[in-house]
Short mmCIF file of C-alpha atoms in Angstrom, two decimals:
data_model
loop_
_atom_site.label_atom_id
_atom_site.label_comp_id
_atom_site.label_asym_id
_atom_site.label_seq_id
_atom_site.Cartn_x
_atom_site.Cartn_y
_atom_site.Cartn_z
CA UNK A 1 -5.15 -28.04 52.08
CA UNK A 2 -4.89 -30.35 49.16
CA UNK A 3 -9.13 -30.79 49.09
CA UNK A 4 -8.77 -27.00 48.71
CA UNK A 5 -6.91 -26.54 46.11
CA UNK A 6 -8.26 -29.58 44.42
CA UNK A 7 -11.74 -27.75 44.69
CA UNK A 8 -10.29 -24.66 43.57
CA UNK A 9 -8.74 -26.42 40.38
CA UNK A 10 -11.90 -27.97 39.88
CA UNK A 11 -14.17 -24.71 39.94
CA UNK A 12 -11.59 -22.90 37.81
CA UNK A 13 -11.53 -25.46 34.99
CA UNK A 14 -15.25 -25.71 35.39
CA UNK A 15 -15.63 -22.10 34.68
CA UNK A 16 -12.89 -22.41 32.03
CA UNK A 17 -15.25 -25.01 30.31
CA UNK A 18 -18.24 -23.17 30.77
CA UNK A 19 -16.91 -20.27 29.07
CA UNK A 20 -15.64 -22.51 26.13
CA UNK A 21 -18.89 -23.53 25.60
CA UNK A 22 -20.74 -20.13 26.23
CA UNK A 23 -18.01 -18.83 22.35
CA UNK A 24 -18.63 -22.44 20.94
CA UNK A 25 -22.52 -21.45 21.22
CA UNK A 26 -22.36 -18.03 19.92
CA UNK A 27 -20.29 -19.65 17.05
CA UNK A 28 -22.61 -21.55 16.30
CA UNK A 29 -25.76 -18.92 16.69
CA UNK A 30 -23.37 -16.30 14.27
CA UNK A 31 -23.08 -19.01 11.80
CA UNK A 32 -26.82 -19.58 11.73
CA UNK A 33 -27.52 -15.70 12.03
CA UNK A 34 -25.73 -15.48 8.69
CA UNK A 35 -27.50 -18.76 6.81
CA UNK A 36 -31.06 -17.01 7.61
CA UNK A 37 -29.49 -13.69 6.65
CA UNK A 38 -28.16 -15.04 3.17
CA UNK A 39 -31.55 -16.82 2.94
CA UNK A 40 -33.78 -13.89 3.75
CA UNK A 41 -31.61 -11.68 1.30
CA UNK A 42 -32.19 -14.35 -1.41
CA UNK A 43 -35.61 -14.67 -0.84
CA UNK A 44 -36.50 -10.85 -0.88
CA UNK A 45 -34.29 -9.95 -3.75
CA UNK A 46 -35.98 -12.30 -6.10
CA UNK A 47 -39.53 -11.87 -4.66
CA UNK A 48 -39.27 -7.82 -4.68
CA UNK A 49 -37.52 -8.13 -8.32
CA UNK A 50 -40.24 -9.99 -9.38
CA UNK A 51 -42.92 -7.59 -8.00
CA UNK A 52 -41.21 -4.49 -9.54
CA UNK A 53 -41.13 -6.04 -12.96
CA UNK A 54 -44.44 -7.05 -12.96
CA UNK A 55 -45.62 -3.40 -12.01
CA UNK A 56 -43.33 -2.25 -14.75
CA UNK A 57 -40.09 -0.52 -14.30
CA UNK A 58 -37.20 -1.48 -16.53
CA UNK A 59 -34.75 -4.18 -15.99
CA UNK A 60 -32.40 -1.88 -15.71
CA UNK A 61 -33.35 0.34 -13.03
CA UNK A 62 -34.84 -2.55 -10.99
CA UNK A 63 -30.83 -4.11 -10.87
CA UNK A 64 -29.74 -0.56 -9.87
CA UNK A 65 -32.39 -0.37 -6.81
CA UNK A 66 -34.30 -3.05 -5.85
CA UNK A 67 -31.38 -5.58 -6.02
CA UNK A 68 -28.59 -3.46 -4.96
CA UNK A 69 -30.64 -2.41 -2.05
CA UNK A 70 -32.10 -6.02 -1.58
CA UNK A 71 -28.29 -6.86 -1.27
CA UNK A 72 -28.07 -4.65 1.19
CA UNK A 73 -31.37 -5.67 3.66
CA UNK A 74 -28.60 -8.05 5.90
CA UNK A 75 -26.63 -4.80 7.22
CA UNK A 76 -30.55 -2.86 7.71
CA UNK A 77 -31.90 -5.98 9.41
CA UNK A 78 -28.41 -5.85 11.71
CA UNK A 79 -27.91 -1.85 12.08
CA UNK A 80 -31.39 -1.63 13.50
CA UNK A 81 -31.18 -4.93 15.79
CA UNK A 82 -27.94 -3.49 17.19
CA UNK A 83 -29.14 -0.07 17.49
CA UNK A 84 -32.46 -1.24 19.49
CA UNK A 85 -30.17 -3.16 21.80
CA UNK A 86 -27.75 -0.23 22.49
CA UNK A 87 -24.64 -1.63 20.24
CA UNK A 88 -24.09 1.44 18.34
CA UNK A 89 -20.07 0.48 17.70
CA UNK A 90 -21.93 -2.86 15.76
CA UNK A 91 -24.71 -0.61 14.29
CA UNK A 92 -22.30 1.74 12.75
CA UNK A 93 -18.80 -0.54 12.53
CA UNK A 94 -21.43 -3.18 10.16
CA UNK A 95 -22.19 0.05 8.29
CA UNK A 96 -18.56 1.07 7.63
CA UNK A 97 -17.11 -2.35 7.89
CA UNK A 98 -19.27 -3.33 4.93
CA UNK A 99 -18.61 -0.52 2.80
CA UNK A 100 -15.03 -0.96 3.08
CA UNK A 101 -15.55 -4.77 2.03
CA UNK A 102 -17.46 -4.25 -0.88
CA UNK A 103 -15.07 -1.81 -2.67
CA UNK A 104 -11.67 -3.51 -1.29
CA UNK A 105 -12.59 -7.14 -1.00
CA UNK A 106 -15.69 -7.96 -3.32
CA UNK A 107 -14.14 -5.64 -6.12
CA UNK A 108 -11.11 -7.14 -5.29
CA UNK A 109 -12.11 -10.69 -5.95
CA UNK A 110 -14.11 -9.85 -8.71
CA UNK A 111 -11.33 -8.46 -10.95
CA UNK A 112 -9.30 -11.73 -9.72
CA UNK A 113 -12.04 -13.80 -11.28
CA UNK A 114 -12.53 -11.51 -14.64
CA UNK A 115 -10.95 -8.16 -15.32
CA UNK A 116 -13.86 -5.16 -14.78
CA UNK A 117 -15.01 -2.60 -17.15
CA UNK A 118 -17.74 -0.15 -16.71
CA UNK A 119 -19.41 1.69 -19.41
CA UNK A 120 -23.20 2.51 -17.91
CA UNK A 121 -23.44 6.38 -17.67
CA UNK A 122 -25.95 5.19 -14.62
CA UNK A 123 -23.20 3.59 -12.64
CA UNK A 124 -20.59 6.10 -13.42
CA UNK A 125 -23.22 8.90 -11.75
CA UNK A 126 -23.12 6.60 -8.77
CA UNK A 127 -19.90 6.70 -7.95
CA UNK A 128 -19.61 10.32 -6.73
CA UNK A 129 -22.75 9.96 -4.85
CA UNK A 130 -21.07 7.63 -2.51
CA UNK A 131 -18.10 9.56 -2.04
CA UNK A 132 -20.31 11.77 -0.86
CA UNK A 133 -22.32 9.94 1.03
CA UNK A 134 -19.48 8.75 2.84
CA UNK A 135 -17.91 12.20 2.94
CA UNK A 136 -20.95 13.26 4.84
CA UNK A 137 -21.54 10.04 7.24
CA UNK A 138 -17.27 10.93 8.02
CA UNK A 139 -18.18 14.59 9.10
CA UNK A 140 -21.25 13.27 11.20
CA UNK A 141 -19.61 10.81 13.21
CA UNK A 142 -17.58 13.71 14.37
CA UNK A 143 -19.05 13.95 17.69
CA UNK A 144 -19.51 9.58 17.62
CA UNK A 145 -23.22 10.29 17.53
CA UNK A 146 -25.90 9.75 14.93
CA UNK A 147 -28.90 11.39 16.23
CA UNK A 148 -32.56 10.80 14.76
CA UNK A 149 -32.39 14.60 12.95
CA UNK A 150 -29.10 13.38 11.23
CA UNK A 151 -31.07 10.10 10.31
CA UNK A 152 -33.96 12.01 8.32
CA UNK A 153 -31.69 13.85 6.59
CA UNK A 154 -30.04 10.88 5.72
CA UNK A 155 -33.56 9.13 4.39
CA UNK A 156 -34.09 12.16 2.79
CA UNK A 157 -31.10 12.17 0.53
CA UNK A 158 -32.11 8.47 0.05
CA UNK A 159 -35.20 9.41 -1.58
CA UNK A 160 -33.46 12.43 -3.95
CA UNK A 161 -31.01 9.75 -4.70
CA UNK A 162 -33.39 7.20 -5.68
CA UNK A 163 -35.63 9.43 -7.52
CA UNK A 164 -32.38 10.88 -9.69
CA UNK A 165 -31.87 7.30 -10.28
CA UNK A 166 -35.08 6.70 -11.89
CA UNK A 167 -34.75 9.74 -14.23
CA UNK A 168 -31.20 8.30 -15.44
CA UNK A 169 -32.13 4.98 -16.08
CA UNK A 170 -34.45 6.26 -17.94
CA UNK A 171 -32.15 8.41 -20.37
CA UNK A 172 -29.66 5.41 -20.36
CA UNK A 173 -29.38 4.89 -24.16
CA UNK A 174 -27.41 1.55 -24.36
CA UNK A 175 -29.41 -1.50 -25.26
CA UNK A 176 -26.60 -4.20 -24.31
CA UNK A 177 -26.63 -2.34 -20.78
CA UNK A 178 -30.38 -2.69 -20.52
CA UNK A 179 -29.98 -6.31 -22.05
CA UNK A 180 -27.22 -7.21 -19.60
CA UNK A 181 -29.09 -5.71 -16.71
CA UNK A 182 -32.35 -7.87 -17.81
CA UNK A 183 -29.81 -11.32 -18.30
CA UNK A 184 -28.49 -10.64 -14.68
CA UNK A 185 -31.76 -10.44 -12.37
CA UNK A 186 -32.31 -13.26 -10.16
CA UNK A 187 -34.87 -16.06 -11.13
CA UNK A 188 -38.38 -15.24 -10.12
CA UNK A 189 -41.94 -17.78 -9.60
CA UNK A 190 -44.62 -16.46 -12.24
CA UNK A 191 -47.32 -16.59 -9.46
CA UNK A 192 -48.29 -13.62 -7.79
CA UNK A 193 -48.34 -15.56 -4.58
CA UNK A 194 -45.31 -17.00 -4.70
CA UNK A 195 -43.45 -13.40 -5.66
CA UNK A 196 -45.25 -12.04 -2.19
CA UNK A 197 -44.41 -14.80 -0.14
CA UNK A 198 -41.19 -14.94 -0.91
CA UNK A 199 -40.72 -11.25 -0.22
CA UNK A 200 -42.69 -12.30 2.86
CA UNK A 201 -40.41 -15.13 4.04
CA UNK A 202 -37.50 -13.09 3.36
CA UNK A 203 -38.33 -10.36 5.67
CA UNK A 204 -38.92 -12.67 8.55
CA UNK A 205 -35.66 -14.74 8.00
CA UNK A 206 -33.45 -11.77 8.25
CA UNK A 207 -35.56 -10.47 11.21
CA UNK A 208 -34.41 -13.64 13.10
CA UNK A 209 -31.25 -13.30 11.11
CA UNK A 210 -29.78 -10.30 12.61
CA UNK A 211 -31.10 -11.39 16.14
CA UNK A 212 -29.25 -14.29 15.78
CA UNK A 213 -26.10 -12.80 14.82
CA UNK A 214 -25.95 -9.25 16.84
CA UNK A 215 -26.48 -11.76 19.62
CA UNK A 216 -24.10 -14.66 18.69
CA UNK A 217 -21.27 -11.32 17.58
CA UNK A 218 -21.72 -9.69 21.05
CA UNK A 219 -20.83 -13.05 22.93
CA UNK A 220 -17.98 -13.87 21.07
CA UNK A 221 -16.30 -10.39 21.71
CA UNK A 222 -16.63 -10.72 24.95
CA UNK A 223 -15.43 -14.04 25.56
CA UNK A 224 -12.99 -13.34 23.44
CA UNK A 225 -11.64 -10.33 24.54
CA UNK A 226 -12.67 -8.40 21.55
CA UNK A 227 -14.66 -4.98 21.34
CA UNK A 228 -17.64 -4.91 19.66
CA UNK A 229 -16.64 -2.04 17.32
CA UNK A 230 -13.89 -4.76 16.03
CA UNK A 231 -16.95 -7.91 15.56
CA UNK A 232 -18.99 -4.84 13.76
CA UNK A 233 -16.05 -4.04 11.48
CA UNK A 234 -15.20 -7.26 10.50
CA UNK A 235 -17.07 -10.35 11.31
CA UNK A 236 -20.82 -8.62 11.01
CA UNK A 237 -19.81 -6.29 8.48
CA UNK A 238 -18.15 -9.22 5.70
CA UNK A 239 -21.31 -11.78 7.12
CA UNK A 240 -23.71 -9.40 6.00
CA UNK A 241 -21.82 -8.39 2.53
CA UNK A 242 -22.43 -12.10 1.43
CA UNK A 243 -25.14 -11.37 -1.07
CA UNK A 244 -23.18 -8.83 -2.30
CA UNK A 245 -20.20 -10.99 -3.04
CA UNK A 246 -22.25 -13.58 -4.59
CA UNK A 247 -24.03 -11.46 -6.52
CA UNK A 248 -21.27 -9.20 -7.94
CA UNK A 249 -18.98 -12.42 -8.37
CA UNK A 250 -21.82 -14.53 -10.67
CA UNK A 251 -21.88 -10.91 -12.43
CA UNK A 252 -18.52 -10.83 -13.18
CA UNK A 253 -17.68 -13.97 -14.11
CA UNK A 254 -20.70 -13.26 -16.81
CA UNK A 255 -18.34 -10.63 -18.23
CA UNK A 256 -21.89 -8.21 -16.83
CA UNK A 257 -19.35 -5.88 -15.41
CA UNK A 258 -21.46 -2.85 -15.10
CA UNK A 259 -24.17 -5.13 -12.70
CA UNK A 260 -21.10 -6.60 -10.29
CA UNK A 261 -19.62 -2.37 -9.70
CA UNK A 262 -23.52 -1.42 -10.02
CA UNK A 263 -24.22 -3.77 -6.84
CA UNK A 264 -21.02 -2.77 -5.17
CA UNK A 265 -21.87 1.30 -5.22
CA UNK A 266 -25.56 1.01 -5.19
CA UNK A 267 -25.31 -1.32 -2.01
CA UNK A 268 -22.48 1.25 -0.30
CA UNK A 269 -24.92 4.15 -1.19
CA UNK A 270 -27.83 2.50 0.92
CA UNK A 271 -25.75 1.56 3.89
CA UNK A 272 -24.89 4.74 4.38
CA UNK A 273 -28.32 6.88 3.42
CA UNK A 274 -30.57 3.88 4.43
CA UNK A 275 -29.41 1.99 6.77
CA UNK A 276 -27.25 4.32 9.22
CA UNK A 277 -30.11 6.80 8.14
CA UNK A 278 -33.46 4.00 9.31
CA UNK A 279 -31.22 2.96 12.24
CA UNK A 280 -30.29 6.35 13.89
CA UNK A 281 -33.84 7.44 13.38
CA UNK A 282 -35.53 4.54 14.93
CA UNK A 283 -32.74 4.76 17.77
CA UNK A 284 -30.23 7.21 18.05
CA UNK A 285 -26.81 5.83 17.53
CA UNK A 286 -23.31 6.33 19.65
CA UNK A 287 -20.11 4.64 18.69
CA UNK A 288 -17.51 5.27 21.50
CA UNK A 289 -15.09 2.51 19.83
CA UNK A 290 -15.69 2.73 16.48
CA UNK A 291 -12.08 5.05 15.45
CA UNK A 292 -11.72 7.76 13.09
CA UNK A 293 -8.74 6.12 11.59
CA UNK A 294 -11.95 3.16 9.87
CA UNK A 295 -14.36 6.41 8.72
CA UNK A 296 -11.10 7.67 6.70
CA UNK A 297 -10.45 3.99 5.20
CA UNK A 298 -13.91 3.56 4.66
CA UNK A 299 -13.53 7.47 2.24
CA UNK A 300 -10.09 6.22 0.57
CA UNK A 301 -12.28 3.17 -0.86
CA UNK A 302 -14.82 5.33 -1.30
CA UNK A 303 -12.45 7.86 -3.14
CA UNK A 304 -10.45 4.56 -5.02
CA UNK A 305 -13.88 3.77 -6.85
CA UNK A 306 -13.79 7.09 -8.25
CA UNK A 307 -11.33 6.60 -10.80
CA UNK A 308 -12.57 2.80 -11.45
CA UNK A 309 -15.84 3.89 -12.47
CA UNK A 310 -16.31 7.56 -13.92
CA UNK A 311 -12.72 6.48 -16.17
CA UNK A 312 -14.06 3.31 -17.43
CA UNK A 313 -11.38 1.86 -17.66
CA UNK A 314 -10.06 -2.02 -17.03
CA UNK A 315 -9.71 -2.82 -13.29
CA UNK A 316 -6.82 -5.89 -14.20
CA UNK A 317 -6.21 -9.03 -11.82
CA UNK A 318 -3.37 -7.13 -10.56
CA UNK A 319 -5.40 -4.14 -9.19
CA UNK A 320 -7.99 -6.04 -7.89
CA UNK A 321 -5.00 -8.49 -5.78
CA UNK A 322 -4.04 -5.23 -4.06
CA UNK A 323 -7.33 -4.43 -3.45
CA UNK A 324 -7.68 -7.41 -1.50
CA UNK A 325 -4.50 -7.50 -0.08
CA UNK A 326 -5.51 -3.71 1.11
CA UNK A 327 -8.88 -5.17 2.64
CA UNK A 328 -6.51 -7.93 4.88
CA UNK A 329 -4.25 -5.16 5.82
CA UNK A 330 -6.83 -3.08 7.20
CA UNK A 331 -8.11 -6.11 9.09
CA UNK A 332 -5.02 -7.23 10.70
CA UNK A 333 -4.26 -3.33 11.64
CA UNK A 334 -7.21 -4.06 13.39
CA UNK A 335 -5.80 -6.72 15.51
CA UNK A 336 -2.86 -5.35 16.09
#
């Protein structure tokens, strides 16, 4: 009887091990998922920066586009992975997860480094597009599914979006906003080569990227007990925001306040219209735990950047601590 137990100990601590090991791995494959991610985002925001400057378009409108959106390629590289797998909950939670990050934790800690102030008429036109953006994503998630007609509409607005975006940089009469716009872009090589394979590179490492860390994500919610809407929300969703926080947070502290909300909004916009849009269409989407209580939060940031942007006025250390505070509410609501 005592062999029997003994055995029985033995297999249940053996399984208790193996399972310990089976989170410490998908740690550890997140972790990487998010390095290659970060990487790839570098490497295609400075490559494709590069590339558009060289084929002409203004500093300005390249910071408003090619690097909010480049900011952005973590959550498309992600949404889509998840979505071919079946994940919608992680397709869509990184989609609103990430939205709600940027405005309530990477504005947040922005204005704690250096109090914001926008004066781009560009920017300020932004900000009402994503309310509605997100307005619309909120009323399409009604039935929790994101079919491929609901994704071409959603490319579709993309493109009316992008190509309103282009006219107003163009009319955008401010020199220092051009000039800060032109300060702010990343680096680039002066080879041709070097611009492509970077872009090049980039792809491929957030490819792997988001394989890596849908994978890595999916295992630790399990072995942990934890749904994969939650991982999408929160994990995924702040993992993929890192280029955004870097980039908005070396903006601010520049006192380049109209690049740091700029990236914020921009990046918000293309989640919603691009990558929810690319991901549904390549595979139809269905969140089952993904709540209607996060699709609201995700509109009252939405709705908070309203009056931060189209007012211009200050956004002081103080707003920007509740912001953040607001952010770590949400996410231990989530674990409650």
């Amino acid at each position: 009887m005592g062999l029997v137990l003994a055995r029985r100990r033995h297999g249940w601590s053996g399984r208790r091990r193996e399972g310990v090991f089976a989170v410490t791995a998908a740690l550890f494959l997140t972790l990487l998922g998010l390095i290659l991610l970060y990487g790839g985002a570098e490497g295609l925001v400075r490559g494709s920066s590069a590339l558009a400057l060289r084929l002409g378009l203004s500093p300005l409108l390249v910071g408003l586009t090619v690097v909010a959106f480049g900011t952005s390629s973590p959550e498309l590289a992600v949404s889509v992975r998840a979505a071919l797998a079946g994940q919608g909950d992680i397709a869509l939670g990184n989609v609103v997860g990430s939205n709600i990050a940027n405005v309530a934790l990477i504005l947040g800690v922005c204005a704690l480094a250096r109090p914001l102030r926008v004066d781009a008429q560009v920017v300020r036109w932004d900000a009402p597009v994503l309310f509605a953006t997100s307005a619309l994503l909120v009323v399409l998630l009604g039935d929790r599914v994101l079919g491929r007609a609901e994704g071409l509409a959603l490319c579709a607005a993309l493109v009316a979006y992008l190509v309103l975006s282009v006219h107003l940089a163009r009319r955008e009469p401010s020199p220092g906003i051009q000039e800060e716009f032109a300060q702010a872009l990343p680096a680039a090589p002066r080879r041709l080569w070097a611009e492509v394979l970077l872009v090049v590179a980039g792809l491929g490492l957030l490819v792997l990227g988001g394989r890596f860390l849908v994978s890595g994500a999916v295992t630790v919610a399990r072995g942990l007990g934890l749904s994969e809407a939650f991982i999408g929300l929160t994990v995924v969703a702040v993992g993929t925001s890192l280029p955004e926080l870097a980039t908005s947070l070396v903006a601010a502290l520049r006192g380049e306040a109209d690049l740091a909300v700029g990236n914020v909004v921009g990046s918000n916009i293309f989640n919603v219209l691009g990558v929810a849009g690319l991901a549904s269409v390549i595979h139809p989407m269905t969140a089952n735990a993904l709540g209607r209580f996060d699709l609201w939060v995700m509109l009252a940031v939405a709705a908070v950047a309203l009056p931060i942007v189209r007012t211009g006025h200050r956004v002081s250390r103080g707003e920007g601590a509740l912001l953040a505070v607001g952010y770590f509410a949400y996410v231990g609501w989530l674990l409650a």
